[in-house]
Amino acid sequence: MKNNNTVIDAHNLVRVYDEKTVPIYALNRVHLHIERGEFTAIKGPSGSGKTTLLNMLGGLDSPTEGFVEINGTNITKLKGNKLIDFRLNNIGFVFQSYNLVPVLTARENVEFIMLLQKRPTSEIKKRVNELLQQVGLSEKAGKRPSELSGGQQQRIAVARALAPKPQFILADEPTANLDSVSAGNLLDIMAKLNKEENMTFIFSTHDQRVIDRARRVITLEDGKIVADTAPASTEHTHYETS
Amino acid sequence: MLLRIAWRNIGRNKKRSGIIIGAVTLGLAAGIFLMAFYSGMIEQRVRLAIQNETSHLQVHHPDFRKDYDIKYYLVNGPASQKQIQSQVEVKQAAGRIIIPGMIASPSGSSGITINAVQPEKENAITGLQQKVRAGSYFNPQKENSILISEKLIKKLKLGIGKKTILTFQDSSGNMMAMAYRITGVFKTSNTPFDENNVFVNISDIDSLAGLHHQYNEIAILLHSGSSLKVVQTKLKSLFPEYEILNWQELAPEIALTVSVGEQMVLIFMGIILLALAFGIINTMLMAILERTREIGMLLALGMNRLRIFQMVLWETVLLVLAGCPFGIGIALAAIGITHQTGIRFKKFSEVYASFGYNDVIFPELNLRQFLIIMILVILTAVLSSLFPAWRALRLKPAVAMRK
C-alpha cells in the first residue's frame, strides 16, 4: 500500500533462470513494500532468492515479470546509463566482501561516489569528513583497503554507501566476513544512522546478530516470502505469495 | 579521479605492466631510431643529389632537355647568370655546357656526358675540387685539361697526364673531336654518375662546340632549400623564356625515394605498433578479466558506461605513455651519438655508392617525424583500448559481482 513514506514498492516479482531449458524460479511472485526508516532483514537459506531480491530492488538485475518502484519511479523500465544514474543518486550498496576500490584510499573511496555525482568540492570534503567520523575511521582516511581490517573496510563501505545521500541502503550479507566484535560495531553504526538520520536499511543475511537487531524480518524460501514479522508500527507493510 | 584510478591500476600488476612498458620502450626506441636512420639516409641522398647532380635549380632552354642538343642554349647566358647571382637567396650560380659525347683511349671508348664548367663557380656549387682524389683540379695555366673518374680511368686504362679524345656534335651538328690531358681523377659517392661524367673547363670547349661564351645550363645553389619554391617562382617571372626546374622536377626518382622512404618507415613503424597493440590488448583483457568483480561493483555504485570506458582508455594510454619517456630517451641518445659519429657500412660501400649513397649514414630526426611517431603511438594505445573497454562495458553488474 503506497503512501508518502513509501521508498520501495515491488510488484509481483518473478525471476526465472534457464527459462528455455529447466526453469528455475529464483523469485516467484514476490510483493514487497518498504517504508522510509525501516531496518529490515531478509533471511532465508542459501538459494532462497535473497540476493536476487536485493539485486531487483537495487536495479542490478531485471525481473522476468513484475516491476519495482522506488519513490514512485519504475526502475524496471530504466535502461543503461539512466538506470546507473538512478542507482548513483538513490541507492546505497554495502557488499559482503566490502568491494572497495583497492587503489584508492579510504577517503578517496568515499569521495569517489560524490565526484561521480559532480558535487561541489567543498561539499564533498565536508561530507567525507563527517562520514569518516560517523564510522569512526577519520584517522584511517589515508589508508588503502589492504591496510585496513575487514571490519574497517566494511565501515568505509557503509560511509561510501551513505555518501551520495541515497533513499535507502541495500546490504548483502554485510557481516558475513566479520568477527563478532567488528560485526557488532558495524551494526551499531548502522542502527545509529537508522535511528538518528532515519536511513532505511535492507539486509540480506544469515547472521542471527543482524536478524536480532532488525525491526522487520522477511523470510524467503524457494523464491517466495514465507514470513514477514513486521512490527506493529509498520503493520501496513504487506506481503503476498502465490 | 578516473585518471588517478587508471594510473594507480597500472601499478597493481607490476610484472605485467613492466612487460608492456618494456615492449613500448623497445618498440618506440627501435621505431624512432629506424625513422631517424632512414631520414638521415634519404636526407643524405637528397643532399648529394643536389650537390653533385642537380643543384637546387637549373635553367635551360625549354627544348634542351628533350634530347640534350646543345643548339638549344641560353640566349644571353652570362647576363642571366649575373642577374641570378644577384638574388639574395642565391649562394652561387654557375654556367655549364652539357654535351653528350664519347671518350676514347687506345684501349677503348665509352659514352659519357661532357660537363664543361666554370671551375671556381662549379667548385662553389658541387665541391668538385674536394672530390679530386689524385692529380689536381683545373689550373688556369693548363689548357685542355680534363677530370675523369676513378671508374672511367680504370675502364679506359688511362692515367694522370695521359691524353684522351672527346668526340661530340657541335651546335651546328658537326662532329668534333678534341684531345684533353687528364689532370685529375675524381670520385663521388655515386658510382653511376662517376662512370658517365667527365669535367672540362668551359673556356676550353665553348668555341669548339659553337657556343661562344654561352651556356646551355645554369646551375643554382641556394643558401637554404626552404626558399626553393620562392626563388623558382621569382626566376620564372624574370626569365619567362627559360625552363626553370627545381631538383624534384629534375630528378623525380629522388623525390620518389623521399616519399617511398617515408612510407616504408611508416609501414615498419606500423608493424612494430601492431605487434605492440596485440600485447596491449592482451594485457588489458587480462586486467579486465581480473577486475570483473570490481567493474561490476563500479557499475552497481553508479559509474556509468562512458566513465568505465574512459577508465579503461586512460589506463591503456597511460600504460603506453609510461613507456614513452624511456623509449624516446634511448632513441634520442642513440640518434645523438650516431649523428655525430655516423654509422659506417664499409663492407657495403660499393653497393651504397651504386645507388648514390655514401657508406656513412648520419641518422637525423625532425620534429614533424617525431610528432608523427607520437601520434601513431597514442593512436595505437587508444585503438588497443577499444576491445578491452568494450568487454568491460558488456559486463552486467549482478553477474560480474558473482565472479
XYZ file of C-alpha atoms in Angstrom:
645
model
C 0.000 0.000 0.000
C 1.687 3.160 -1.143
C 1.870 6.332 0.887
C 4.205 9.331 1.160
C 6.588 7.286 3.252
C 6.962 4.522 0.693
C 10.535 4.003 -0.519
C 10.254 0.672 -2.324
C 7.221 -0.902 -3.889
C 7.887 -4.256 -5.575
C 5.026 -5.876 -7.500
C 4.701 -9.484 -8.461
C 8.434 -10.042 -8.902
C 9.384 -13.164 -10.818
C 12.917 -14.067 -11.783
C 13.433 -17.211 -13.797
C 16.855 -18.558 -14.688
C 17.407 -21.011 -17.562
C 13.979 -20.133 -18.871
C 14.358 -22.206 -22.053
C 15.757 -25.410 -20.535
C 14.835 -26.233 -16.951
C 13.276 -23.066 -15.478
C 14.464 -22.185 -12.003
C 12.349 -19.690 -10.112
C 14.768 -17.597 -8.080
C 11.854 -15.291 -7.202
C 8.254 -16.358 -7.515
C 5.603 -13.640 -7.359
C 7.061 -11.537 -4.588
C 5.302 -8.382 -3.423
C 7.161 -6.107 -1.079
C 6.589 -2.691 0.371
C 9.285 -0.853 2.299
C 8.828 2.449 4.082
C 11.326 5.111 4.976
C 13.259 4.419 8.148
C 12.835 0.646 8.116
C 15.632 -1.583 9.425
C 14.730 -4.779 7.616
C 16.462 -8.119 7.368
C 15.732 -10.582 4.590
C 16.702 -14.051 5.710
C 16.483 -17.490 4.248
C 18.595 -20.482 3.354
C 21.146 -20.394 0.542
C 19.385 -20.312 -2.807
C 16.193 -18.929 -1.345
C 16.449 -15.797 -3.516
C 17.754 -13.203 -1.019
C 20.490 -11.825 -3.235
C 18.236 -11.994 -6.309
C 15.613 -9.952 -4.479
C 18.211 -7.427 -3.360
C 19.519 -7.188 -6.932
C 15.982 -6.477 -8.161
C 15.413 -3.820 -5.509
C 18.782 -2.246 -6.341
C 18.213 -2.265 -10.096
C 21.187 -4.575 -10.631
C 19.062 -7.226 -12.302
C 15.746 -7.149 -14.176
C 12.760 -9.255 -13.191
C 11.292 -11.708 -15.663
C 7.897 -10.408 -14.582
C 6.716 -7.625 -12.313
C 8.338 -4.326 -11.511
C 9.996 -2.288 -8.807
C 9.102 1.303 -7.981
C 11.460 3.440 -5.968
C 9.984 6.698 -4.746
C 7.406 6.380 -7.491
C 9.926 5.680 -10.291
C 9.513 2.356 -12.062
C 13.184 1.322 -12.237
C 12.364 -1.823 -14.219
C 11.713 0.435 -17.200
C 15.009 2.287 -16.832
C 17.853 1.110 -19.051
C 21.585 1.720 -19.483
C 23.027 4.931 -18.115
C 19.617 6.173 -16.881
C 19.416 3.191 -14.554
C 23.059 3.611 -13.492
C 22.479 7.285 -12.729
C 19.345 6.401 -10.794
C 21.313 3.937 -8.676
C 24.038 6.525 -8.134
C 21.622 9.088 -6.753
C 19.115 6.898 -4.923
C 20.583 3.610 -3.734
C 23.492 2.820 -1.426
C 25.149 -0.587 -1.568
C 27.138 -2.498 1.016
C 28.526 -5.796 -0.222
C 29.567 -8.934 1.613
C 33.213 -8.685 0.581
C 33.463 -4.897 1.090
C 34.310 -4.237 -2.580
C 36.260 -1.055 -2.052
C 38.383 0.228 -4.910
C 41.771 -1.172 -3.874
C 43.861 1.585 -5.458
C 42.020 4.367 -3.642
C 42.450 5.397 -0.020
C 39.577 5.196 2.448
C 38.876 8.900 1.923
C 39.029 8.589 -1.879
C 36.682 5.585 -1.822
C 34.059 7.740 -0.110
C 34.805 10.844 -2.219
C 34.671 8.922 -5.435
C 30.875 8.397 -5.421
C 30.252 12.072 -4.788
C 32.615 13.015 -7.584
C 30.522 10.842 -9.882
C 27.553 12.928 -8.742
C 29.537 16.061 -9.608
C 29.009 17.585 -6.180
C 30.988 20.761 -5.335
C 34.453 20.098 -3.913
C 33.767 21.943 -0.665
C 30.639 19.867 -0.048
C 32.487 16.646 -0.826
C 35.287 17.467 1.598
C 32.873 18.364 4.394
C 30.653 15.320 3.917
C 33.556 12.878 3.634
C 34.975 14.178 6.922
C 31.574 13.803 8.570
C 31.059 10.294 7.252
C 34.521 9.100 8.241
C 33.875 10.480 11.688
C 30.484 8.750 11.847
C 32.044 5.381 11.061
C 34.928 6.144 13.427
C 37.710 5.986 10.840
C 38.873 9.588 10.450
C 42.392 8.606 11.416
C 42.471 5.902 8.735
C 41.410 8.251 5.927
C 44.729 7.975 4.091
C 44.965 4.186 4.272
C 44.267 1.912 1.344
C 41.817 -1.014 1.803
C 44.690 -3.508 2.024
C 45.933 -1.628 5.100
C 42.568 -1.876 6.875
C 40.933 -4.755 8.734
C 37.766 -6.387 7.358
C 35.609 -4.511 9.847
C 37.230 -1.198 8.993
C 36.794 -1.844 5.287
C 33.115 -2.610 5.795
C 32.688 0.619 7.790
C 34.274 2.529 4.893
C 31.845 0.724 2.590
C 28.976 1.994 4.754
C 30.376 5.539 4.590
C 30.624 5.169 0.816
C 27.027 3.918 0.622
C 25.853 6.925 2.620
C 27.925 9.460 0.677
C 25.505 10.078 -2.214
C 22.610 10.612 0.281
C 20.614 7.636 -1.003
C 16.949 6.830 -0.358
C 17.955 3.524 1.209
C 20.897 1.185 1.675
C 20.951 -2.399 0.469
C 23.421 -4.521 2.391
C 24.116 -8.009 1.075
C 25.320 -10.157 3.990
C 27.409 -7.267 5.372
C 28.631 -9.146 8.434
C 29.348 -12.475 6.783
C 33.106 -11.946 6.695
C 33.436 -10.155 10.036
C 34.327 -11.327 13.518
C 31.720 -10.750 16.200
C 33.283 -7.540 17.552
C 33.562 -5.968 14.092
C 30.055 -7.146 13.181
C 28.719 -5.655 16.421
C 30.443 -2.321 15.727
C 29.104 -2.233 12.189
C 25.559 -2.974 13.302
C 25.832 -0.280 15.972
C 26.819 2.261 13.328
C 24.014 1.213 11.004
C 21.435 1.215 13.799
C 22.594 4.665 14.885
C 22.292 6.004 11.321
C 18.847 4.444 11.069
C 17.739 5.982 14.326
C 19.338 9.409 14.019
C 19.069 10.023 10.276
C 16.051 7.825 9.566
C 18.140 5.992 6.949
C 16.416 2.910 5.533
C 18.478 -0.296 5.665
C 17.607 -3.570 3.968
C 19.875 -6.509 4.707
C 20.058 -9.940 3.240
C 21.582 -12.132 5.889
C 22.111 -15.474 7.539
C 23.599 -13.811 10.562
C 21.467 -14.114 13.682
C 23.176 -10.991 15.105
C 21.697 -8.963 12.250
C 18.325 -10.668 12.435
C 18.146 -9.945 16.174
C 18.760 -6.231 15.582
C 16.279 -5.906 12.691
C 12.872 -4.401 13.372
C 11.355 -6.310 10.498
C 12.408 -9.753 9.299
C 11.301 -11.157 5.960
C 11.877 -14.854 5.387
C 12.333 -16.181 1.870
C 12.136 -19.810 0.812
C 12.306 -21.082 -2.737
C 11.838 -17.565 -4.068
C 8.741 -16.830 -2.031
C 8.168 -14.737 1.074
C 7.008 -17.193 3.698
C 7.110 -14.904 6.710
C 7.216 -11.185 7.423
C 7.491 -10.289 11.070
C 6.505 -6.692 10.656
C 6.317 -4.784 13.943
C 3.095 -3.053 14.850
C 4.328 0.331 13.657
C 4.778 -0.978 10.137
C 1.836 -3.335 10.020
C 0.578 -1.749 6.804
C 3.586 -3.454 5.160
C 2.262 -6.484 3.404
C 3.491 -9.482 1.558
C 1.827 -11.805 -0.807
C 2.896 -15.117 -2.119
C 1.315 -17.333 -4.657
C 39.599 10.689 -10.131
C 39.282 8.408 -13.183
C 42.788 9.381 -14.196
C 44.032 8.660 -10.675
C 42.379 5.216 -10.628
C 43.733 4.451 -14.102
C 47.265 5.490 -13.147
C 47.256 3.512 -9.902
C 45.781 0.474 -11.647
C 48.956 0.306 -13.733
C 50.901 -0.428 -10.556
C 48.610 -3.289 -9.487
C 50.350 -5.939 -11.534
C 53.867 -4.597 -11.746
C 55.302 -7.512 -13.692
C 52.654 -7.383 -16.396
C 52.721 -3.600 -16.677
C 56.530 -3.758 -16.703
C 56.482 -6.099 -19.689
C 54.224 -3.768 -21.668
C 56.217 -0.694 -20.651
C 59.382 -2.573 -21.714
C 57.799 -3.512 -25.029
C 56.718 0.094 -25.626
C 60.230 1.273 -24.728
C 61.902 -1.133 -27.133
C 59.360 -0.677 -29.903
C 59.454 3.074 -29.692
C 63.245 3.240 -29.432
C 63.613 0.934 -32.448
C 60.925 2.773 -34.416
C 62.271 6.254 -33.751
C 65.856 5.224 -34.428
C 64.877 3.457 -37.626
C 62.970 6.510 -38.782
C 65.978 8.694 -37.981
C 68.272 6.271 -39.831
C 66.127 6.287 -42.970
C 65.631 10.004 -42.656
C 69.399 10.531 -42.448
C 69.905 8.235 -45.409
C 67.294 9.988 -47.541
C 68.468 13.430 -46.447
C 71.999 12.439 -47.441
C 70.814 11.174 -50.824
C 68.977 14.426 -51.486
C 71.955 16.478 -50.301
C 74.334 14.529 -52.511
C 71.975 14.732 -55.463
C 71.651 18.492 -55.054
C 75.385 18.854 -54.569
C 76.606 16.511 -57.307
C 73.838 16.245 -59.804
C 71.047 18.768 -59.893
C 71.806 21.751 -57.627
C 68.670 23.356 -56.196
C 67.554 24.795 -59.516
C 68.613 24.594 -63.136
C 67.911 26.955 -66.005
C 67.702 25.651 -69.579
C 66.375 26.462 -72.970
C 62.855 24.952 -72.959
C 63.833 22.383 -75.633
C 67.256 21.435 -74.304
C 66.223 18.577 -72.031
C 64.229 16.831 -74.767
C 67.364 15.291 -76.301
C 70.218 17.320 -74.809
C 71.006 19.012 -78.124
C 73.452 21.839 -77.468
C 71.959 24.012 -80.164
C 69.312 24.850 -77.527
C 71.420 27.160 -75.396
C 70.515 30.090 -73.177
C 70.476 33.316 -75.103
C 72.369 35.904 -73.034
C 73.562 33.178 -70.640
C 76.270 35.273 -68.900
C 73.897 38.214 -68.352
C 71.241 35.857 -67.000
C 73.798 34.221 -64.731
C 74.778 37.633 -63.366
C 71.158 38.554 -62.720
C 70.515 35.232 -60.979
C 73.630 35.625 -58.857
C 72.346 39.000 -57.658
C 69.318 37.393 -55.944
C 69.805 37.373 -52.158
C 68.679 33.760 -51.770
C 71.228 32.544 -54.320
C 74.545 31.332 -52.988
C 76.102 30.513 -56.326
C 75.078 30.361 -59.969
C 77.361 28.537 -62.428
C 77.136 28.315 -66.190
C 77.661 24.946 -67.858
C 77.710 23.415 -71.271
C 76.394 19.883 -71.193
C 77.256 17.786 -74.205
C 76.576 14.108 -74.805
C 79.727 12.585 -76.292
C 82.288 9.824 -76.352
C 85.576 9.458 -74.569
C 88.229 7.320 -76.207
C 91.586 5.889 -75.242
C 93.870 3.482 -77.072
C 92.198 0.616 -75.253
C 88.554 1.586 -75.621
C 85.797 4.141 -75.589
C 82.749 4.994 -73.577
C 79.618 7.112 -73.914
C 79.700 9.980 -71.448
C 78.297 13.388 -70.617
C 80.821 16.164 -71.018
C 80.340 18.748 -68.291
C 82.026 21.939 -69.369
C 82.189 24.034 -66.212
C 83.398 27.310 -64.769
C 85.969 25.816 -62.361
C 85.664 28.210 -59.441
C 81.904 28.618 -59.599
C 81.414 24.883 -60.114
C 83.540 24.161 -57.096
C 81.407 26.555 -55.054
C 78.312 24.587 -56.047
C 79.413 20.970 -56.194
C 82.676 20.978 -54.238
C 84.218 19.272 -57.257
C 87.740 20.161 -56.159
C 87.332 18.166 -52.933
C 86.313 15.138 -54.946
C 89.600 15.076 -56.812
C 91.406 12.065 -55.314
C 94.521 12.144 -57.478
C 96.218 14.798 -59.598
C 94.919 18.346 -59.422
C 91.871 20.495 -60.114
C 91.668 22.798 -63.147
C 94.643 25.134 -63.464
C 94.131 28.345 -65.481
C 97.657 27.947 -66.834
C 96.957 24.495 -68.241
C 94.637 24.357 -71.226
C 92.619 21.365 -72.358
C 92.717 19.550 -69.072
C 90.075 17.007 -68.106
C 88.887 15.438 -64.857
C 87.686 11.888 -65.128
C 86.544 9.410 -62.509
C 88.439 6.506 -60.946
C 85.973 4.126 -62.532
C 86.455 5.501 -66.016
C 90.245 5.751 -65.743
C 90.359 2.035 -64.885
C 87.903 1.137 -67.613
C 89.834 3.010 -70.289
C 93.217 2.071 -68.814
C 94.293 5.674 -68.594
C 96.322 7.615 -66.065
C 97.113 11.132 -64.918
C 98.985 13.033 -67.620
C 97.672 10.765 -70.365
C 95.719 12.094 -73.308
C 92.170 11.170 -74.178
C 89.920 12.149 -77.062
C 86.439 13.627 -76.604
C 84.086 13.358 -79.571
C 80.803 15.248 -79.764
C 78.473 17.226 -82.008
C 78.731 20.999 -82.049
C 75.728 23.325 -82.072
C 75.543 23.076 -85.878
C 75.517 19.258 -85.833
C 79.130 18.773 -86.960
C 81.189 16.022 -85.364
C 84.057 17.486 -83.353
C 86.980 15.822 -81.611
C 89.476 17.235 -79.215
C 92.348 15.825 -77.204
C 92.461 16.533 -73.489
C 95.120 15.718 -70.936
C 93.993 14.071 -67.700
C 94.996 16.289 -64.802
C 92.764 14.934 -62.060
C 90.807 11.882 -61.013
C 87.599 12.413 -59.081
C 85.330 10.145 -57.068
C 81.850 10.968 -55.819
C 79.624 8.708 -53.745
C 77.543 7.908 -56.822
C 79.146 5.226 -58.996
C 76.754 5.537 -61.971
C 77.397 9.304 -62.027
C 81.167 8.743 -61.970
C 81.015 6.262 -64.833
C 79.110 8.627 -67.065
C 80.545 12.091 -66.466
C 83.740 13.958 -67.235
C 84.595 17.603 -66.493
C 86.411 20.092 -68.690
C 86.990 23.823 -68.396
C 84.201 25.641 -70.245
C 86.714 28.021 -71.874
C 88.444 25.005 -73.477
C 85.352 23.789 -75.290
C 82.793 26.583 -75.831
C 84.227 27.850 -79.104
C 84.692 24.313 -80.413
C 81.109 23.473 -79.506
C 79.856 26.549 -81.256
C 78.701 28.295 -78.082
C 80.966 31.323 -77.757
C 80.697 32.416 -74.131
C 77.237 30.896 -73.873
C 75.779 28.128 -71.713
C 73.018 25.614 -72.070
C 72.630 25.223 -68.335
C 72.868 27.481 -65.315
C 73.050 25.555 -62.039
C 71.890 27.413 -58.942
C 72.730 26.672 -55.342
C 70.617 28.436 -52.712
C 71.599 29.479 -49.226
C 68.648 27.435 -47.945
C 66.497 24.765 -49.554
C 63.463 26.275 -47.858
C 63.434 29.191 -50.315
C 63.359 26.826 -53.299
C 59.799 27.497 -54.426
C 60.042 31.240 -53.836
C 63.214 31.580 -55.912
C 61.850 29.306 -58.623
C 58.729 31.453 -58.933
C 60.794 34.626 -58.944
C 63.128 33.337 -61.667
C 60.220 32.109 -63.758
C 58.847 35.616 -63.809
C 62.296 37.103 -64.513
C 63.066 34.671 -67.344
C 59.806 33.558 -68.906
C 61.684 32.348 -71.977
C 63.662 29.754 -69.976
C 62.708 26.473 -68.383
C 63.454 26.695 -64.665
C 63.217 23.421 -62.782
C 63.867 22.502 -59.165
C 65.705 19.364 -58.072
C 62.488 17.414 -57.541
C 61.475 18.077 -61.138
C 64.971 17.408 -62.447
C 65.336 14.129 -60.572
C 61.816 12.830 -59.861
C 63.306 9.462 -58.866
C 64.933 11.139 -55.860
C 61.698 12.866 -54.882
C 60.068 9.441 -55.188
C 62.789 7.931 -52.991
C 61.992 10.513 -50.322
C 58.285 9.751 -50.383
C 58.711 5.953 -50.647
C 61.334 6.020 -47.883
C 58.963 7.827 -45.539
C 56.165 5.419 -46.397
C 58.438 2.422 -45.776
C 59.410 3.728 -42.367
C 55.763 4.316 -41.534
C 54.930 0.771 -42.654
C 57.735 -0.590 -40.496
C 56.586 1.551 -37.591
C 53.047 0.289 -38.214
C 54.246 -3.329 -37.924
C 56.005 -2.547 -34.631
C 52.919 -0.790 -33.312
C 50.613 -3.577 -34.485
C 52.673 -6.122 -32.556
C 52.597 -3.762 -29.602
C 48.833 -3.358 -29.932
C 48.283 -7.111 -29.568
C 50.401 -7.095 -26.408
C 48.444 -4.161 -25.019
C 45.076 -5.711 -25.872
C 46.119 -8.971 -24.216
C 47.332 -7.179 -21.093
C 44.229 -5.036 -20.790
C 41.917 -8.010 -21.374
C 43.712 -9.820 -18.551
C 43.293 -6.745 -16.370
C 39.581 -6.517 -17.185
C 39.140 -10.240 -16.511
C 40.899 -9.936 -13.159
C 38.809 -6.934 -12.221
C 35.433 -8.177 -13.448
C 34.038 -8.064 -9.916
C 35.428 -4.580 -9.303
C 33.992 -3.233 -12.557
C 30.663 -4.834 -11.663
C 30.830 -3.040 -8.316
C 31.619 0.289 -10.017
C 28.664 -0.178 -12.357
C 26.465 -1.071 -9.386
C 27.532 2.005 -7.442
C 26.758 4.326 -10.313
C 29.787 4.667 -12.566
C 28.192 4.914 -15.981
C 29.451 3.142 -19.078
C 31.130 6.211 -20.527
C 33.211 6.547 -17.370
C 34.078 2.831 -17.387
C 35.177 3.273 -20.991
C 37.217 6.355 -20.079
C 38.854 4.483 -17.193
C 39.993 1.620 -19.453
C 41.052 4.096 -22.134
C 43.086 6.160 -19.673
C 44.692 3.093 -18.199
C 45.763 1.867 -21.633
C 47.021 5.256 -22.767
C 48.909 5.818 -19.506
C 50.407 2.329 -19.690
C 51.730 3.132 -23.156
C 52.782 6.661 -22.258
C 54.690 5.308 -19.251
C 56.993 3.510 -21.672
C 57.376 6.537 -23.953
C 59.965 8.566 -21.977
C 62.305 5.557 -21.823
C 61.837 4.692 -25.492
C 62.234 8.315 -26.579
C 65.227 8.771 -24.276
C 67.039 5.706 -25.616
C 66.248 6.631 -29.220
C 67.333 10.260 -28.844
C 70.547 9.231 -27.103
C 71.322 6.743 -29.883
C 70.467 9.290 -32.577
C 72.535 11.970 -30.811
C 75.616 9.739 -30.687
C 75.331 8.264 -34.170
C 74.513 11.659 -35.671
C 77.972 12.745 -34.517
C 79.903 9.578 -35.300
C 77.881 8.297 -38.245
C 77.170 4.637 -38.914
C 79.686 3.215 -41.353
C 78.831 0.335 -43.667
C 82.299 -0.233 -45.033
C 81.580 -3.685 -46.430
C 78.654 -2.343 -48.421
C 80.232 0.893 -49.626
C 80.215 -0.252 -53.283
C 76.571 -1.257 -53.072
C 75.637 2.026 -51.404
C 77.624 4.012 -53.978
C 75.896 2.224 -56.855
C 72.628 3.695 -55.542
C 74.129 7.119 -54.986
C 74.513 6.814 -51.200
C 77.527 7.424 -49.018
C 78.643 4.468 -46.890
C 78.385 6.557 -43.714
C 74.851 7.331 -42.577
C 74.141 10.117 -40.082
C 70.719 9.483 -38.519
C 68.611 12.569 -38.009
C 65.075 13.192 -36.885
C 62.974 16.274 -37.342
C 60.106 17.467 -35.178
C 57.494 16.542 -37.754
C 58.612 12.901 -37.827
C 58.791 12.799 -34.050
C 55.240 14.116 -33.790
C 54.033 11.571 -36.357
C 55.502 8.767 -34.242
C 53.945 10.117 -31.054
C 50.541 10.453 -32.721
C 50.835 6.876 -34.032
C 51.766 5.598 -30.560
C 48.847 7.363 -28.884
C 46.521 6.210 -31.651
C 47.730 2.645 -31.075
C 47.014 2.971 -27.361
C 43.540 4.367 -27.985
C 42.672 1.716 -30.580
C 44.098 -1.041 -28.367
C 41.861 0.053 -25.529
C 38.669 -0.233 -27.572
C 38.263 -4.010 -27.409
C 39.056 -4.367 -23.671
C 36.812 -1.371 -22.957
C 34.022 -2.914 -24.995
C 34.400 -6.121 -22.968
C 34.186 -4.116 -19.768
C 31.082 -2.302 -20.981
C 29.308 -5.574 -21.692
C 29.531 -6.633 -18.057
C 26.300 -6.775 -16.110
C 26.794 -5.690 -12.511
C 24.829 -8.538 -10.889
C 26.658 -11.188 -12.937
C 30.077 -9.514 -12.691
C 29.864 -9.276 -8.918
C 29.312 -13.003 -8.591
C 32.698 -13.682 -10.283
